[in-house]
Short mmCIF file of C-alpha atoms and ligand atoms in Angstrom, two decimals:
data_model
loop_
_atom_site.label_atom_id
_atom_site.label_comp_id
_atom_site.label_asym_id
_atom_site.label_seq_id
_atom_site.Cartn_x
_atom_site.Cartn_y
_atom_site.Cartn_z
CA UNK A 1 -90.44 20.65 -50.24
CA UNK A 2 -94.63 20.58 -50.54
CA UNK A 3 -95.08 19.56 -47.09
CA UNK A 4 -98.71 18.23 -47.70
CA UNK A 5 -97.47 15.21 -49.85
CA UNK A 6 -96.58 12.32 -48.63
CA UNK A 7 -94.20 8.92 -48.81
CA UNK A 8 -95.85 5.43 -48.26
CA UNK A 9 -94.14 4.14 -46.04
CA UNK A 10 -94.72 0.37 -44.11
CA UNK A 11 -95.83 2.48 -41.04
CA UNK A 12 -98.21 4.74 -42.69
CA UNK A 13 -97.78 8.18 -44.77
CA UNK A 14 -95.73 10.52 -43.05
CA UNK A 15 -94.57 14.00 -44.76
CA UNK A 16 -91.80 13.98 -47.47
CA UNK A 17 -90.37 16.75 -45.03
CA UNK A 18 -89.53 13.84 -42.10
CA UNK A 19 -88.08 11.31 -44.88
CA UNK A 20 -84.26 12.67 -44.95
CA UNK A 21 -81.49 10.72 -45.70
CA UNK A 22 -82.93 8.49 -47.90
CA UNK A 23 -81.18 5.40 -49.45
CA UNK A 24 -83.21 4.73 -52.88
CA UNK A 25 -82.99 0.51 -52.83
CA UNK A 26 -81.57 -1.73 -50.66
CA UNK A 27 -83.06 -4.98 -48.77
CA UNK A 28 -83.67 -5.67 -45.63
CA UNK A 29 -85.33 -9.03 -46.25
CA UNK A 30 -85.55 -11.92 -48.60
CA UNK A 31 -86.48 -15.55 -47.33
CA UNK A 32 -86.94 -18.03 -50.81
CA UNK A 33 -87.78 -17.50 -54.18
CA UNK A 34 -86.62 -17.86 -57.18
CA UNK A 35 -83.40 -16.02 -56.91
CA UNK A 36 -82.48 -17.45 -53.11
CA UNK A 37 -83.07 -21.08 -54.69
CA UNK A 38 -80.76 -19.87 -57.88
CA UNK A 39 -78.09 -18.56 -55.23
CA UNK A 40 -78.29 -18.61 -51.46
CA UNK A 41 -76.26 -15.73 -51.05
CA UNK A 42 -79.13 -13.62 -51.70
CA UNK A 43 -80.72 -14.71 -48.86
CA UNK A 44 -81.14 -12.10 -46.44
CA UNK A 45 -83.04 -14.36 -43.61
CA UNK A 46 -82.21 -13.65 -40.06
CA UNK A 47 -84.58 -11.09 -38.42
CA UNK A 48 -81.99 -10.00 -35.58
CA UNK A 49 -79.45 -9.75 -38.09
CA UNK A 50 -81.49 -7.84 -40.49
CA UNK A 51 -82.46 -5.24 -37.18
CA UNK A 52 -78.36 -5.26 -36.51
CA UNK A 53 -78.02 -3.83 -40.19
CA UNK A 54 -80.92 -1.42 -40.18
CA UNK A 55 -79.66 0.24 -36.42
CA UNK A 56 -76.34 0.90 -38.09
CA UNK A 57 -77.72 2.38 -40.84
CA UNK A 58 -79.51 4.85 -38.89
CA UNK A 59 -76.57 5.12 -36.44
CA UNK A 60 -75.11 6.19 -39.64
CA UNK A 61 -77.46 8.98 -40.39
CA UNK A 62 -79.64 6.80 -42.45
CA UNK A 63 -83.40 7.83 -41.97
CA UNK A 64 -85.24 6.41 -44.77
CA UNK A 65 -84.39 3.10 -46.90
CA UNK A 66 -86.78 1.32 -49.84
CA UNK A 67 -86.62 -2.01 -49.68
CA UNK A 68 -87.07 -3.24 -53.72
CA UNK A 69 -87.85 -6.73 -53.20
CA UNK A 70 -91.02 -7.48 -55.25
CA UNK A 71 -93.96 -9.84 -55.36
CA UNK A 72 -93.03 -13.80 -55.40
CA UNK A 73 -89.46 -13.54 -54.94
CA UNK A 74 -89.09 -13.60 -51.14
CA UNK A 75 -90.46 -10.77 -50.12
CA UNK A 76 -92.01 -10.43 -46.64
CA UNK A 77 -93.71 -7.97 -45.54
CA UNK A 78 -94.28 -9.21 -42.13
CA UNK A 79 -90.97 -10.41 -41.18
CA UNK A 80 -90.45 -6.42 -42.69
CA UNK A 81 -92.33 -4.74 -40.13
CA UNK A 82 -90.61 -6.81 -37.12
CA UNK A 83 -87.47 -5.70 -38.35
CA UNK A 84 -87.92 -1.99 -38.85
CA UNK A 85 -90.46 -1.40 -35.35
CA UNK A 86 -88.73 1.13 -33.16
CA UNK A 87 -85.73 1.58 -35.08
CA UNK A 88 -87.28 5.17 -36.14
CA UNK A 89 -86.11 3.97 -39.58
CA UNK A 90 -88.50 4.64 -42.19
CA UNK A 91 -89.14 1.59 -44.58
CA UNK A 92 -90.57 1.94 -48.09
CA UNK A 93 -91.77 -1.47 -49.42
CA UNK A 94 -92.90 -2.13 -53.14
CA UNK A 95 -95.08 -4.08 -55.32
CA UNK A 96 -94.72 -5.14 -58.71
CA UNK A 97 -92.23 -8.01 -60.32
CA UNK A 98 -88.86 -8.85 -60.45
CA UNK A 99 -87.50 -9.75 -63.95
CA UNK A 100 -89.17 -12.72 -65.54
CA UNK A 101 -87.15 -15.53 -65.17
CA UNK A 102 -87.61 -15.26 -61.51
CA UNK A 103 -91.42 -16.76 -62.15
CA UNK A 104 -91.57 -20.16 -62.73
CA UNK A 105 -94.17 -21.47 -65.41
CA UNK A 106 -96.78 -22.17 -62.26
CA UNK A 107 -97.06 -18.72 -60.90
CA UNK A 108 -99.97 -16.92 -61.31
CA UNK A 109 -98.08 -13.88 -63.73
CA UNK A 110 -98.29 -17.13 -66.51
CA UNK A 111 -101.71 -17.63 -65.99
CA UNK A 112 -103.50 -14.37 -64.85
CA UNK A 113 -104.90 -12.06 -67.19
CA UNK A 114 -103.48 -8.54 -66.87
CA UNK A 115 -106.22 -6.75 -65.55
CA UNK A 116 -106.50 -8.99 -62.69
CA UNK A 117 -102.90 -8.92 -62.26
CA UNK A 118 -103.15 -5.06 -62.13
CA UNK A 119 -105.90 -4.98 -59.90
CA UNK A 120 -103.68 -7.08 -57.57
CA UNK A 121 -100.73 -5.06 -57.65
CA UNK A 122 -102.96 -1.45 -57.41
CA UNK A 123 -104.66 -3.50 -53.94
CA UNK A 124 -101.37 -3.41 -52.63
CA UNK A 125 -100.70 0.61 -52.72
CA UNK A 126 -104.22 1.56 -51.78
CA UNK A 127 -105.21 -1.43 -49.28
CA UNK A 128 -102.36 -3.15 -47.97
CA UNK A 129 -99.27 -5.74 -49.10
CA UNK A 130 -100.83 -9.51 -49.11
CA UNK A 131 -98.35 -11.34 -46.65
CA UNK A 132 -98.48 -14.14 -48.73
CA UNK A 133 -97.40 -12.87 -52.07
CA UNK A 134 -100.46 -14.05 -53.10
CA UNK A 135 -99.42 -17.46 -53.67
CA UNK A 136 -102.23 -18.88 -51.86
CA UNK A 137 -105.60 -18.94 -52.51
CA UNK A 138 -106.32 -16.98 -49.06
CA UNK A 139 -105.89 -13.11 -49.27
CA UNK A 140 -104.71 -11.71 -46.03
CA UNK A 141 -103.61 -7.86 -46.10
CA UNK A 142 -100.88 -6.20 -43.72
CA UNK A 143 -101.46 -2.86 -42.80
CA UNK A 144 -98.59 -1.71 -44.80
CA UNK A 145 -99.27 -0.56 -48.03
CA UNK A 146 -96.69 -0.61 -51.03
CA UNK A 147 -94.69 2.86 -51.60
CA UNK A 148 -93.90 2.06 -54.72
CA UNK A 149 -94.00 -0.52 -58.00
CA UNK A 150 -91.40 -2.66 -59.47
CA UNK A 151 -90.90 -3.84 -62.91
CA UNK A 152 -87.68 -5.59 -65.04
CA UNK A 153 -86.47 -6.77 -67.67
CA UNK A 154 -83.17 -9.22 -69.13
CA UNK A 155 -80.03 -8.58 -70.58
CA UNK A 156 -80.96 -6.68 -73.91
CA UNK A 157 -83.97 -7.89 -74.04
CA UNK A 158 -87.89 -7.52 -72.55
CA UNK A 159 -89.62 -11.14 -73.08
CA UNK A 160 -92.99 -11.14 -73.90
CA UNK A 161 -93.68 -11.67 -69.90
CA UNK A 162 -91.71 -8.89 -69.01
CA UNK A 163 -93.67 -6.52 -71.33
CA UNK A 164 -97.06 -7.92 -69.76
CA UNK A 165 -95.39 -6.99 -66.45
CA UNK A 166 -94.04 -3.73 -67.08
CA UNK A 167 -97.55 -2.89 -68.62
CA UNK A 168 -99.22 -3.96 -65.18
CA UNK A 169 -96.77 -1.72 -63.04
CA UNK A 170 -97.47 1.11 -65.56
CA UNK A 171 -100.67 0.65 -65.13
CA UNK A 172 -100.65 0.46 -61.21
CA UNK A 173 -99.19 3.39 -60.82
CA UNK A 174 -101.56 5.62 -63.08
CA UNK A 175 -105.10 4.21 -60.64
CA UNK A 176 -102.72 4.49 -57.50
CA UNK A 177 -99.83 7.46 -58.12
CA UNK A 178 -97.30 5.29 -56.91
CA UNK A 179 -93.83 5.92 -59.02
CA UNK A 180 -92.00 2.94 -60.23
CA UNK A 181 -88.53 1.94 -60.36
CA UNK A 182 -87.33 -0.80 -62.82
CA UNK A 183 -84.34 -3.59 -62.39
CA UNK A 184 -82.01 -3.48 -65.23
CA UNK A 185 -79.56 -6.15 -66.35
CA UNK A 186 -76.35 -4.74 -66.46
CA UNK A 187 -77.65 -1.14 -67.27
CA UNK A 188 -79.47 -2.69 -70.67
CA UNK A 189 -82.97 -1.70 -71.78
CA UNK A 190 -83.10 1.19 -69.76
CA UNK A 191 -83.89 3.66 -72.42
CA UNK A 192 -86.54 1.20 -73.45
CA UNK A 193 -88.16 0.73 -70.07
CA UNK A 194 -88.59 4.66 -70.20
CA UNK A 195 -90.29 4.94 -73.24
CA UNK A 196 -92.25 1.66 -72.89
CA UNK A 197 -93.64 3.25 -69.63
CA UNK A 198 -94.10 6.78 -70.89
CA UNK A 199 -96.20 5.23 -73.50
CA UNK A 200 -98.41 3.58 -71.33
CA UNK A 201 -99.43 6.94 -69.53
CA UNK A 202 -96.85 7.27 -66.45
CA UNK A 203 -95.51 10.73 -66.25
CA UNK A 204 -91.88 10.84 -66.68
CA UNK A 205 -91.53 12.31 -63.12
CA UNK A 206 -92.67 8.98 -61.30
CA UNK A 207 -90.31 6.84 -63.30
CA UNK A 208 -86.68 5.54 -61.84
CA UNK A 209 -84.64 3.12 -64.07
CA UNK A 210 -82.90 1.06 -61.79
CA UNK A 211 -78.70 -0.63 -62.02
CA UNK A 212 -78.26 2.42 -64.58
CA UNK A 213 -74.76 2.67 -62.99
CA UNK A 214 -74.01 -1.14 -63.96
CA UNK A 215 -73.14 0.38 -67.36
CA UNK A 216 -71.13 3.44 -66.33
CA UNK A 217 -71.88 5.02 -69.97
CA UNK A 218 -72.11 9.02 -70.06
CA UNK A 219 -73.86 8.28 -73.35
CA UNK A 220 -76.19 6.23 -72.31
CA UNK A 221 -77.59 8.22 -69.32
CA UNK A 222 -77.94 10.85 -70.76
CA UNK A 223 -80.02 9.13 -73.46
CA UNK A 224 -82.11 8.15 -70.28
CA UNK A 225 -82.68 11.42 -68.68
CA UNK A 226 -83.62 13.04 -71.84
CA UNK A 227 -86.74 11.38 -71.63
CA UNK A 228 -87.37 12.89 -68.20
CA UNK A 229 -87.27 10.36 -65.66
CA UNK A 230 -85.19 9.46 -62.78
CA UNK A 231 -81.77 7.45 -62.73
CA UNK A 232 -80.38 5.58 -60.17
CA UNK A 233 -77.30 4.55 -59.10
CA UNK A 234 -77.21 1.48 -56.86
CA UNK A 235 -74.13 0.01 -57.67
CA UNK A 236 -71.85 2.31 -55.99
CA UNK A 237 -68.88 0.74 -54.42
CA UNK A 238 -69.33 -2.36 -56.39
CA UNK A 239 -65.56 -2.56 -57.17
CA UNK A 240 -65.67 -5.59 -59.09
CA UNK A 241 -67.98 -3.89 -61.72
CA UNK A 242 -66.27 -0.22 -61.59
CA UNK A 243 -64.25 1.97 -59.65
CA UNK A 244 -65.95 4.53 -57.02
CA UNK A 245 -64.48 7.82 -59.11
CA UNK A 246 -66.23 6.30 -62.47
CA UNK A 247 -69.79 6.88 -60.42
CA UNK A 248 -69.00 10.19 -58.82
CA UNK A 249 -67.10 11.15 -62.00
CA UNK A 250 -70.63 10.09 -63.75
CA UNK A 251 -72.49 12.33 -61.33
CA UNK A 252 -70.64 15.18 -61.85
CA UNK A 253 -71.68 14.75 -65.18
CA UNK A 254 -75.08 14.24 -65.53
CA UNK A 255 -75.38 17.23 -62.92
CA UNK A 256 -73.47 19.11 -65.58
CA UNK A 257 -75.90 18.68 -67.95
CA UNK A 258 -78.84 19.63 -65.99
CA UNK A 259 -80.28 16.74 -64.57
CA UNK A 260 -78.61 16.72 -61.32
CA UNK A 261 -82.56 17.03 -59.63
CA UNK A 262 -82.75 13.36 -61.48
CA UNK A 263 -80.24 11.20 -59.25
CA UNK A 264 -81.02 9.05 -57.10
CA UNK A 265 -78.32 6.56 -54.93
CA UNK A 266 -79.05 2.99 -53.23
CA UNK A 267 -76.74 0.82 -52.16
CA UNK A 268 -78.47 -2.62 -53.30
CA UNK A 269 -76.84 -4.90 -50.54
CA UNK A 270 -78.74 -7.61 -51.93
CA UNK A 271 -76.50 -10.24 -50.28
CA UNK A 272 -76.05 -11.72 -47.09
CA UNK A 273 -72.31 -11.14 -48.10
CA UNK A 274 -72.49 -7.94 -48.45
CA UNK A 275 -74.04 -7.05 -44.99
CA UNK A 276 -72.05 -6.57 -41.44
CA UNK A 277 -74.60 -8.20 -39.30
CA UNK A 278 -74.39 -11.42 -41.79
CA UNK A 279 -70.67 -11.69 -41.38
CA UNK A 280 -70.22 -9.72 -45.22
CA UNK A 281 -69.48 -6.36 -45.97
CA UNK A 282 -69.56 -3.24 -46.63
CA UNK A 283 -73.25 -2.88 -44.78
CA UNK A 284 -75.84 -0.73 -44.70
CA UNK A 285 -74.68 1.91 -42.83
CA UNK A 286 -71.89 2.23 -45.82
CA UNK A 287 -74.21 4.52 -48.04
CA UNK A 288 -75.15 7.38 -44.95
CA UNK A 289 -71.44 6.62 -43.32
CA UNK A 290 -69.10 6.38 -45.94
CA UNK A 291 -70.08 7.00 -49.30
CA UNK A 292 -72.17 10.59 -48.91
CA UNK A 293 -68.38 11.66 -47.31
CA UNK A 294 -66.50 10.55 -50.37
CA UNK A 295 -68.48 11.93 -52.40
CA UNK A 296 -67.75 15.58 -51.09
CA UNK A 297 -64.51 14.42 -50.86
CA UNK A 298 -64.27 13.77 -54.02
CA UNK A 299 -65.53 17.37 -55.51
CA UNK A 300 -69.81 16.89 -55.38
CA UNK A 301 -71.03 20.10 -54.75
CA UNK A 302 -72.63 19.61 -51.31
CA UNK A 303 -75.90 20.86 -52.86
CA UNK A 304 -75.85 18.15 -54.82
CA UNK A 305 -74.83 15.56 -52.44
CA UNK A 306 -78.13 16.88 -50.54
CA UNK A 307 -80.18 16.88 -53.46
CA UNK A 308 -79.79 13.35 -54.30
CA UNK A 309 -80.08 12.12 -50.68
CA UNK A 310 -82.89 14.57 -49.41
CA UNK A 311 -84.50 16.26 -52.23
CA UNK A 312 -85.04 14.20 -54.80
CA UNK A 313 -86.25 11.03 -53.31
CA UNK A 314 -88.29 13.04 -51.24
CA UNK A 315 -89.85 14.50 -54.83
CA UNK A 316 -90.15 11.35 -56.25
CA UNK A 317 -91.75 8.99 -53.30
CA UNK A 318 -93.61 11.56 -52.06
CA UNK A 319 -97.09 10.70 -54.28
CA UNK A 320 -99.94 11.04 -51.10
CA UNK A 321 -101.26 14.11 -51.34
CA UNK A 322 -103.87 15.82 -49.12
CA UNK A 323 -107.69 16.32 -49.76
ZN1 ZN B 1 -82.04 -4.81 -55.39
#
């Protein structure tokens, strides 16, 4: 590990070496929006219940968590920093969009041209989150900075929008470094995302696709990794999409074939039902507590287990490097 790099994290850069276990997306917070208005159960709302989740997370072993929750779609990055303050958790926040149905026709990513947009989203890395989303004419910066950018797209398909966007995170992260991670529906477009973002000049090394594991397809992943970048898998558990052994089993695999220094695991709680503190389950802590010991359980090398909690997320956050 290159102890002079760095992870952006919403209490300033701190060495990839004090990241460690690091779960890859989750959410701590979401409060409105688009997809809290299209179903409340994605509202994650309650500071002391948010604070409940993130202690037993690190009571877990948890040390690090990114919270994906993007521009305009409830994100807040102030209610964020209450949450997380003396827990000795380590937050990662992003910037960037959410797929684009989530914008209705008045906000700004309609109207604004694409440079601006991109200046907007770069401000965030290098200056500091706007605690508004930006959806007011007032710009007011937190002094936490994004650690990463966002960017999505549909179910077999990237609308005209959603190219525009994944242009502006592309270009975000070339000015700033910042990787970027990308939502998925259902696994689709992945492959796509890749080379759409390769294209635009973001090394292949500070690219995630995101909900890979939502289609549990051998083929497919390896498709994916071929061009380089990261996976994720952030559905893990999910038992009404797939079993537990069809992820580890998918693992296995892709460390098989070499690209076991490409994995990355979140657990995506996303839901106030699927959080402890809000009366759901299985909670944050499940990722540090339960799943990393099923895994070995299960026949995961133990160098891998570590690689895809420590190593690799520390590789691919870490994007501050000293002068
Ligand atoms: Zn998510």
């Amino acid at each position: 590990m290159d102890n002079s790099v760095k992870i952006r994290t919403i209490e300033g850069d701190i060495p990839v070496s004090e990241m460690g276990f690091t779960d890859s997306h989750d959410h701590i917070w979401k409060e409105g929006g688009m997809e809290v208005l299209k179903d409340p159960d994605f509202a994650i709302d309650c500071p002391e219940k948010s604070r409940r989740e993130l202690l037993s997370f690190k009571e877990a072993g948890g040390q690090t968590i990114v919270d994906m929750q993007p521009l305009g779609v409830g994100r807040g990055i102030e209610p964020m920093r209450a949450i997380a303050k003396g827990t000795g958790v380590h937050v990662i926040a992003v910037t960037g969009f959410h797929k684009g149905s989530f914008y209705d026709k008045t906000h700004f990513v309609h109207r604004y041209e694409e440079d601006q947009i991109t200046e907007l989203v770069t401000a965030e890395v290098m200056e500091g989150i706007e605690v508004n989303d930006y959806c007011g004419p007032i710009v007011r910066r937190s002094p936490s900075k994004a650690g990463a950018v966002k960017c999505a797209s549909g179910y077999y398909k990237i609308t005209p929008l959603e190219e525009k966007l994944i242009r502006i995170a592309s270009y975000s992260s070339v000015k700033s470094q910042a990787p970027v991670i990308t939502h998925t529906q259902m696994g689709t477009m992945g492959l796509e995302q890749a080379q759409r973002i390769k294209s635009y000049g973001v090394e292949p090394e500070k690219i995630c696709i995101g909900h890979l594991d939502r289609n549990p397809d051998p083929f497919l992943h390896e498709q994916v990794l071929r061009e380089g970048v990261y996976v994720q898998y952030d559905c893990v558990a999910r038992i009404k999409y797939h079993t537990v052994s069809e992820t580890l089993q998918l693992i296995i695999r892709m460390d098989q074939k070499g690209y076991g220094d490409r994995l990355l695991i979140g657990g995506d709680w996303g839901r106030s039902s699927y959080l402890r503190a809000y009366g759901g389950a299985p909670g944050l802590d499940f990722i540090p507590g339960s799943f990393a010991s099923q895994m070995i359980a299960y026949g995961v090398p133990e160098g891998l287990v570590h690689k895809i909690f420590y190593e690799n997320p520390a590789r691919f956050f870490g994007f501050i490097k000293e002068t």
